[in-house]
Tab-separated table of C-alpha atoms in Angstrom:
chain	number	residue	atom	x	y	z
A	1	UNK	CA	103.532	87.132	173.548
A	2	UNK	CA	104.993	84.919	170.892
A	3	UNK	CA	108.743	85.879	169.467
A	4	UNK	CA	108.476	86.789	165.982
A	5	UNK	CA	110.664	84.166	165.217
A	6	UNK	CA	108.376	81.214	166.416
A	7	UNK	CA	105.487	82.792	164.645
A	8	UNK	CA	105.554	81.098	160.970
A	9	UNK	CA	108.405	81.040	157.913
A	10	UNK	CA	107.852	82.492	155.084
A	11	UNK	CA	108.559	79.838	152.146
A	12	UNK	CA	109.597	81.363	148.715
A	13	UNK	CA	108.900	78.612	145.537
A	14	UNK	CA	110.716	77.888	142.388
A	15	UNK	CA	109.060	79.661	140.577
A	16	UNK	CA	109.201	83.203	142.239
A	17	UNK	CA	113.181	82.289	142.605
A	18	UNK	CA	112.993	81.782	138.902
A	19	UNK	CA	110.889	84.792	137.496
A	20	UNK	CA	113.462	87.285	140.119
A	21	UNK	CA	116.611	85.391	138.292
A	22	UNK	CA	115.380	86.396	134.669
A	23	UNK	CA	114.664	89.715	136.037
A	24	UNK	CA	117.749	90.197	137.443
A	25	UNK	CA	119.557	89.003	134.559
A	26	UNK	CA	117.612	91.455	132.022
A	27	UNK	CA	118.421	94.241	134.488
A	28	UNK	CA	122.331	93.150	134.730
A	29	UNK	CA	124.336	95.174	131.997
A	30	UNK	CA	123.253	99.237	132.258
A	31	UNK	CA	120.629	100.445	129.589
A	32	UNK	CA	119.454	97.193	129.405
A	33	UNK	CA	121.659	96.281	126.402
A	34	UNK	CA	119.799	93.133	125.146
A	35	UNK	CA	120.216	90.970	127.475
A	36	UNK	CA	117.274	88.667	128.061
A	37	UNK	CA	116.546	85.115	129.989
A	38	UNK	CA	115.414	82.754	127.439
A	39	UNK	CA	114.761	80.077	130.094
A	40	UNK	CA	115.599	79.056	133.560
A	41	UNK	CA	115.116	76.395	136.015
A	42	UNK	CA	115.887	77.081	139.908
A	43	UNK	CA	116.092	74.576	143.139
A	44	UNK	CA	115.686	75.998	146.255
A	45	UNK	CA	116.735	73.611	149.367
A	46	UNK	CA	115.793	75.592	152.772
A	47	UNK	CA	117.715	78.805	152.848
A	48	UNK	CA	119.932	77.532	149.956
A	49	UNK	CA	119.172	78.181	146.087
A	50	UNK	CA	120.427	76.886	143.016
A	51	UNK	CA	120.114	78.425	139.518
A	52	UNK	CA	120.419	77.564	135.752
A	53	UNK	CA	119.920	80.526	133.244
A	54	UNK	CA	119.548	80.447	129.613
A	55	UNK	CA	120.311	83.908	128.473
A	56	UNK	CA	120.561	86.160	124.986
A	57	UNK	CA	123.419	88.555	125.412
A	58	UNK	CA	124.372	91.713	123.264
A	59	UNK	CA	126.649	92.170	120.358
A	60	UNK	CA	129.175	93.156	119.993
A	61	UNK	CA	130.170	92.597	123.744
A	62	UNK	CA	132.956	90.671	125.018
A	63	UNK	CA	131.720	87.507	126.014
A	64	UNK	CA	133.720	86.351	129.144
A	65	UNK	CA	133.685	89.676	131.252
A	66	UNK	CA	129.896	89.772	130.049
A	67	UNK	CA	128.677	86.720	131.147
A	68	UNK	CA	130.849	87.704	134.586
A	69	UNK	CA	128.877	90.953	135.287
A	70	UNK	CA	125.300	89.141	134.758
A	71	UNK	CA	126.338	85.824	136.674
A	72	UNK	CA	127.375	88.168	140.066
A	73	UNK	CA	124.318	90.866	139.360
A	74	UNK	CA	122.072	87.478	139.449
A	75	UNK	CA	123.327	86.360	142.608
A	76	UNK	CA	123.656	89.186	143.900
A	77	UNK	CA	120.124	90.628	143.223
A	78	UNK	CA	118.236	87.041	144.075
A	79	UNK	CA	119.843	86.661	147.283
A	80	UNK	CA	118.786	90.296	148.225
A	81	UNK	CA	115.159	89.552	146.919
A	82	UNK	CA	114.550	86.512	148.336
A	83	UNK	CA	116.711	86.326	151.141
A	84	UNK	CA	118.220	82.617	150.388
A	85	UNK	CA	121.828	81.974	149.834
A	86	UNK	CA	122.271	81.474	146.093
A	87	UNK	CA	125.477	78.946	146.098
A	88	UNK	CA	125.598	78.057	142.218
A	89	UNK	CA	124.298	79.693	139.127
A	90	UNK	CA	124.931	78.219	135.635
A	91	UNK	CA	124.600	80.363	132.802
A	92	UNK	CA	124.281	79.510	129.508
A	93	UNK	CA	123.800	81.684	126.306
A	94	UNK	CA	122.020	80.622	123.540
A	95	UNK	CA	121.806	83.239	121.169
A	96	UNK	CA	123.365	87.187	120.745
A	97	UNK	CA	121.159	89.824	119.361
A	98	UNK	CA	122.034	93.551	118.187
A	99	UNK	CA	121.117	96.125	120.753
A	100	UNK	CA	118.027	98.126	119.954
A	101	UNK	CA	119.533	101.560	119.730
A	102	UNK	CA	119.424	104.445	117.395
A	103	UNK	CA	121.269	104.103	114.945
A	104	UNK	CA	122.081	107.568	113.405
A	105	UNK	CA	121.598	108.073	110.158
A	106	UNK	CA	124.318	107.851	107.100
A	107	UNK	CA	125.731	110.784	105.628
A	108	UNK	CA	124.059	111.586	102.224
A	109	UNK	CA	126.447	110.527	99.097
A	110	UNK	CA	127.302	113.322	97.230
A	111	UNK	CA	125.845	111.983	93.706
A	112	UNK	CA	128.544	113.915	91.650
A	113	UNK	CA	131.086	111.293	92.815
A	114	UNK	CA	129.384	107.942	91.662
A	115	UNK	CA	129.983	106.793	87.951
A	116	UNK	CA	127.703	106.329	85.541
A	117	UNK	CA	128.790	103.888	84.816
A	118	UNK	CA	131.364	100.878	86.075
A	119	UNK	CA	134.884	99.904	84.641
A	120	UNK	CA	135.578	96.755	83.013
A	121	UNK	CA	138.861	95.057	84.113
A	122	UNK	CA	138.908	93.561	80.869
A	123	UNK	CA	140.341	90.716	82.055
A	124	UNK	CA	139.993	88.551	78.211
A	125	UNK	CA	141.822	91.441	76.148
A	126	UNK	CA	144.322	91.662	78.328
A	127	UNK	CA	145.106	88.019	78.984
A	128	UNK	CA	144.735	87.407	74.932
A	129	UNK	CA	147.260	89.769	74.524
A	130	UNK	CA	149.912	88.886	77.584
A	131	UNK	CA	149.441	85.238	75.787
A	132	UNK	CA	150.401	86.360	72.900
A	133	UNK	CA	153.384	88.703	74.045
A	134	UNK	CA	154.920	85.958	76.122
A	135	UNK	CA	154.657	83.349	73.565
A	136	UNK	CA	156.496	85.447	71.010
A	137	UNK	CA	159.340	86.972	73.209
A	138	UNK	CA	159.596	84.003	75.289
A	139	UNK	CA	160.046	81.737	71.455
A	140	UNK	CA	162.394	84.790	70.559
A	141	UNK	CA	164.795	84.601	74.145
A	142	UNK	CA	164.603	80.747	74.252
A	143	UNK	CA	166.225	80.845	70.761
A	144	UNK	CA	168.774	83.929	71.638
A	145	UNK	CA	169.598	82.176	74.397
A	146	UNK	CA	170.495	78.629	72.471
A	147	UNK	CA	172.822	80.887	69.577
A	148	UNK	CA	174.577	82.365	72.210
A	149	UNK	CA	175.018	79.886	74.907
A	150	UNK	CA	175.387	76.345	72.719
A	151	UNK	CA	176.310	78.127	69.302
A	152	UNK	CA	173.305	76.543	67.574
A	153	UNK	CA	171.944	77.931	64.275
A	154	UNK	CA	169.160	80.199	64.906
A	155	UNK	CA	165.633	78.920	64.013
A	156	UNK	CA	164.203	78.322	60.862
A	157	UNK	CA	160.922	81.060	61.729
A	158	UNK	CA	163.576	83.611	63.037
A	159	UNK	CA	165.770	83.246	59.341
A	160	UNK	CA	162.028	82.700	57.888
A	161	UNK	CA	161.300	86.704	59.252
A	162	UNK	CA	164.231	88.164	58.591
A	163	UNK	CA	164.310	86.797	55.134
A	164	UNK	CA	160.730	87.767	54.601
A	165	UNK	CA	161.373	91.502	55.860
A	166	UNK	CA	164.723	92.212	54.327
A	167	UNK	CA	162.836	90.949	50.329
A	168	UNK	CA	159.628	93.555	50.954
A	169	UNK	CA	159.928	97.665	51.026
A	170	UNK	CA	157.318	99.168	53.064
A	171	UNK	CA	155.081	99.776	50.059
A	172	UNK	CA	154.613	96.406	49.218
A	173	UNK	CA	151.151	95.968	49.895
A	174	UNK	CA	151.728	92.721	52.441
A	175	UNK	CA	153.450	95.065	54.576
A	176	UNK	CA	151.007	97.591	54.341
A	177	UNK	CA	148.068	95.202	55.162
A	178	UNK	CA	150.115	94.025	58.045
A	179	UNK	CA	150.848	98.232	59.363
A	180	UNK	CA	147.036	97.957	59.270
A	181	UNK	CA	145.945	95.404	61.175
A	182	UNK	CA	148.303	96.322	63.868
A	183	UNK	CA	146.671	99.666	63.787
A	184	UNK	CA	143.337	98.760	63.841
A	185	UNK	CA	144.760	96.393	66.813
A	186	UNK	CA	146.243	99.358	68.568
A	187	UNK	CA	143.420	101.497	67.958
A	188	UNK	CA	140.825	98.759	69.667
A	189	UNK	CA	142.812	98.661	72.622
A	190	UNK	CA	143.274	102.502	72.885
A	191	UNK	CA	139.065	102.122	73.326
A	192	UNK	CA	139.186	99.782	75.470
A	193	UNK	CA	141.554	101.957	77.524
A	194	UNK	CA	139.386	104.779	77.837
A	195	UNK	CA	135.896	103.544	77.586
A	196	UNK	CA	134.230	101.989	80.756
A	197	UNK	CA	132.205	98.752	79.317
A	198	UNK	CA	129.852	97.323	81.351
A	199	UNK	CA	126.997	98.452	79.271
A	200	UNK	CA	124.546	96.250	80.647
A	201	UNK	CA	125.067	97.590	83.853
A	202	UNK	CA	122.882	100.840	85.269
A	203	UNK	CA	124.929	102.408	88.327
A	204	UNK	CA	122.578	103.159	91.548
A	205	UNK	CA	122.441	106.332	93.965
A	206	UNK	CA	123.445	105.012	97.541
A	207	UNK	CA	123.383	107.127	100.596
A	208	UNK	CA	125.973	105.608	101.914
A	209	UNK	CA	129.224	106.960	101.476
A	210	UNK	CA	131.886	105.336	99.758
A	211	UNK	CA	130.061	102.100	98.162
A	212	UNK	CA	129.028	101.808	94.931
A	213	UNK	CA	125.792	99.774	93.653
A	214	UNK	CA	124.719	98.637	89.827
A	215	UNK	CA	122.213	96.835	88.320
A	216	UNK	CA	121.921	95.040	85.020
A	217	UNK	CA	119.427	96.148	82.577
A	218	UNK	CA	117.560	93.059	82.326
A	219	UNK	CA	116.950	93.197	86.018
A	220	UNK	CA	115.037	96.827	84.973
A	221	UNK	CA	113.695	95.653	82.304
A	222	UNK	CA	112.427	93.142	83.935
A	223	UNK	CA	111.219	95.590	87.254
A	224	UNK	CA	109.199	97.936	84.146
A	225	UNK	CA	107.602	94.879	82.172
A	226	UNK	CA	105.834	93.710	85.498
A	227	UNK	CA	104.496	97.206	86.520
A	228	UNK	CA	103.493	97.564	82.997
A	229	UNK	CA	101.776	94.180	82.981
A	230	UNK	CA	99.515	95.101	86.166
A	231	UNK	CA	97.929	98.009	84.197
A	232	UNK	CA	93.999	97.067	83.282
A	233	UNK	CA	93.658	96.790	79.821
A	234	UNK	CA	97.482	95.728	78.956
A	235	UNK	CA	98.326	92.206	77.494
A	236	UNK	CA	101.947	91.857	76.215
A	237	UNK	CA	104.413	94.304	77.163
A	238	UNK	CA	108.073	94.751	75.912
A	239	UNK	CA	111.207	96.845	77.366
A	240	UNK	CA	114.337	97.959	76.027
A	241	UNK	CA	116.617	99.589	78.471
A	242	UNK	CA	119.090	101.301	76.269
A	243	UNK	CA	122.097	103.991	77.544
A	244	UNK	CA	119.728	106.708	78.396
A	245	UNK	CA	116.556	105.809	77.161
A	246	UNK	CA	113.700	103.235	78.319
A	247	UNK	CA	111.713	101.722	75.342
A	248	UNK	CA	108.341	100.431	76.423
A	249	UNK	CA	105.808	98.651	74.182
A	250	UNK	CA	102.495	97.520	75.710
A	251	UNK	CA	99.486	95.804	73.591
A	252	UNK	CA	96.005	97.168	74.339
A	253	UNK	CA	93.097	94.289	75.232
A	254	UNK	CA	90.506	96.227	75.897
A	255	UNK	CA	90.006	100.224	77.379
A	256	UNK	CA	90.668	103.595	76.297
A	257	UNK	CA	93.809	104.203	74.577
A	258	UNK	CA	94.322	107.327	75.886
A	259	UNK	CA	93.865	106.176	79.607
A	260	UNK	CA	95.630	103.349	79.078
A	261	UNK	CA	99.033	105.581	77.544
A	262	UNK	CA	98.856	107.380	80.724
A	263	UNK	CA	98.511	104.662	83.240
A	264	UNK	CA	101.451	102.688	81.279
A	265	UNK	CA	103.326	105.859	81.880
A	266	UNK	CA	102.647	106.613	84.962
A	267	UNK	CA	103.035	103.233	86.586
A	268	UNK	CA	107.091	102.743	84.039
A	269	UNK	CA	108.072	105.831	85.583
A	270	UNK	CA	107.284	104.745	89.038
A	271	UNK	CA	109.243	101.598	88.453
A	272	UNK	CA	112.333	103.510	87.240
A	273	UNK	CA	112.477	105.828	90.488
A	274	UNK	CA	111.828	102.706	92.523
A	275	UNK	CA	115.425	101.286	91.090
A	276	UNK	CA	117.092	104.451	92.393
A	277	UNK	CA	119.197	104.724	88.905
A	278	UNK	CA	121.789	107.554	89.248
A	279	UNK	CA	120.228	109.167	85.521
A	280	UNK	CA	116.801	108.672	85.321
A	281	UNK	CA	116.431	107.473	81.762
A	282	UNK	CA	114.197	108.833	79.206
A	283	UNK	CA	111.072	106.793	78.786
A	284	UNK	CA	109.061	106.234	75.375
A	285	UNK	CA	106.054	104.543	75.818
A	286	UNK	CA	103.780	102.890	72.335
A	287	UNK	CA	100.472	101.470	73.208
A	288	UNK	CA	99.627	99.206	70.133
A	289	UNK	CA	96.018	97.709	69.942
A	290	UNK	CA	96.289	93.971	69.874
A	291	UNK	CA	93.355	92.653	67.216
A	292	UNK	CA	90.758	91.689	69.887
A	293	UNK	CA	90.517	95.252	70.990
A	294	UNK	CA	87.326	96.991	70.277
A	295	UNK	CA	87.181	100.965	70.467
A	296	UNK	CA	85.142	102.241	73.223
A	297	UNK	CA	81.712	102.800	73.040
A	298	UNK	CA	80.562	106.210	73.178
A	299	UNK	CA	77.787	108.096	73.298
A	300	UNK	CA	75.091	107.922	69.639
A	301	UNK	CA	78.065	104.871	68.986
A	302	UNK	CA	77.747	101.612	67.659
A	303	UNK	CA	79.674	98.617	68.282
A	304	UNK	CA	81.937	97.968	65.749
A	305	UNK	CA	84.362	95.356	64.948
A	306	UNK	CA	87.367	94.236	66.115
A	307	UNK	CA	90.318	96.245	64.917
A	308	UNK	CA	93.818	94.781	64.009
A	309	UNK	CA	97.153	96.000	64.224
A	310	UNK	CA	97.410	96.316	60.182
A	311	UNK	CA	93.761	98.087	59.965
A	312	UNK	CA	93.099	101.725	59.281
A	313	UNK	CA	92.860	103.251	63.289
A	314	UNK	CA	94.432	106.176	65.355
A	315	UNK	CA	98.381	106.063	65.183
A	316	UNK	CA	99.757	104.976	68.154
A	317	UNK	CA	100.116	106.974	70.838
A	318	UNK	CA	104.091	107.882	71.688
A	319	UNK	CA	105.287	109.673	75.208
A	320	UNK	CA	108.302	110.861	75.772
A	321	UNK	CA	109.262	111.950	79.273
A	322	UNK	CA	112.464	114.054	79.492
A	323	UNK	CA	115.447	113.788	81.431
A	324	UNK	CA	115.161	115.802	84.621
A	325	UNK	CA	117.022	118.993	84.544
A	326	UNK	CA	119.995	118.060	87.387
A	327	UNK	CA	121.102	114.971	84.980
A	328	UNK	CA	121.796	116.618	81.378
């Protein structure tokens, strides 16, 4: 009987070698955290094998002892699968990609703690004035400075003011226009102090805790004019986001007035809730006819003719959605 040996060899190809390598290297980190063999090439000489992997790996992951790990689990895995003697593996990656794991969800912001509104740095007031304070007590030290160190006559502006001062009581009515301005001047900056600014600016609720989001008015107004604009029957359409309030004015073409007031509605307030504002404003919707619209026909109705804005016709319609009860 013939040996098992001198009975036939088993040959393994390329392309088996290659298909066990990219398995191998997907199965290489535990969990199978992303990594993935984006090409490969292999070269098998008689009971020797070389490799050459192209391979995605996770992040965040430290590179070196990652690429380690998947290089020996490659050679170590081939060799066992295909019994040949894997004597060089290259491995290159190409790419990283974010493992594919739950992510758990973000603890719900309370809404109490986001403003309604963002603060202003007011960054021109204040440099106006620090201009104007350094230019006047630097002028005043520079010339202090020039009296005391070279013994020079003070200024002519400095003998000017004191001249000017020590000739008017504080009745005159120069020095009370003066006491004036500076306290309109100190009053203005006492509400710039405590008001926010930023009025074109709409704060957001964000689940996430501790970041803040806004968005400028236009950018709603803008959001409300196009879902106003899809409504059948509506031509041109005008918004005015104000502090609190949403002002929406759409033309009628053609339709039912009545139908028409409620789809306006309907689809302004779904565009406000889409932008997620932290107070839902309060919405006032006008539906004006424009002068090609005719009234509907109805039953025992003629058609009649067109009817213009300045022509005798039902007022228009007005609706006023309130603020919900958790904002006021």
């Amino acid at each position: 009987m013939t040996a098992a040996a001198e009975r036939g060899t088993t040959t393994v190809s390329e392309r088996a070698v290659r298909r066990i390598a990219g398995r191998a290297a997907a199965e290489s980190l535990p969990h199978g955290d992303g990594v993935r063999a984006t090409g490969s090439t292999a070269s098998v000489h008689g009971r020797r094998a070389e490799l050459s992997l192209a391979v995605t790996l996770p992040y965040p992951a430290p590179l070196a002892d990652t690429v380690r790990d998947v290089r020996r689990h490659v050679v170590e895995r081939t060799g066992q699968l295909t019994g040949l003697d894997v004597a060089a593996t290259r491995l290159a990656v190409t790419s990283l990609s974010v493992p594919r794991v739950p992510v758990p969800p973000a603890p719900e912001h309370d809404g109490g703690r986001t403003p309604r509104r963002w603060w202003s740095q007011r960054r021109v007031p204040v440099a106006l004035l620090s201009a104007v304070a350094a230019v006047c007590w630097g002028a005043l030290a520079l010339d202090l400075v020039r009296v005391h160190t070279a013994h020079r006559a003070a200024a002519a502006w400095r003998r000017s003011a004191l001249h000017w001062l020590s000739g008017h009581a504080p009745g005159d009515p120069a020095v009370v226009a003066a006491g004036a301005a500076v306290a309109l001047l100190g009053v203005w900056l006492i509400l710039l102090a405590v008001t926010p600014g930023r009025r074109r600016q709409s704060t957001l609720r964000v689940p996430a805790a501790r970041v803040d989001a806004a968005v400028d008015r236009s950018a709603v107004e803008s959001l409300v004019r196009e879902a106003v604009g899809d409504v059948a029957g509506v031509g041109a359409v005008r918004v005015r986001a104000r502090t609190g309030r949403v002002t929406v004015r759409a033309g009628l073409c053609f339709g039912d007035r009545a139908g028409t007031r409620d789809a306006v509605t309907s689809a302004a307030r779904a565009a406000l809730t889409a932008c997620g504002l932290r107070r839902t404003p309060r919405l006032r919707v006008r539906v004006v006819p424009e002068p090609v619209w005719r009234p509907p026909l109805g039953p025992g109705r003629e058609a009649s003719e067109p009817v213009a804005a300045g022509q005798e016709g039902p007022e228009p319609v007005a609706a006023t959605s309130g603020r919900p009860e958790g904002d006021r």
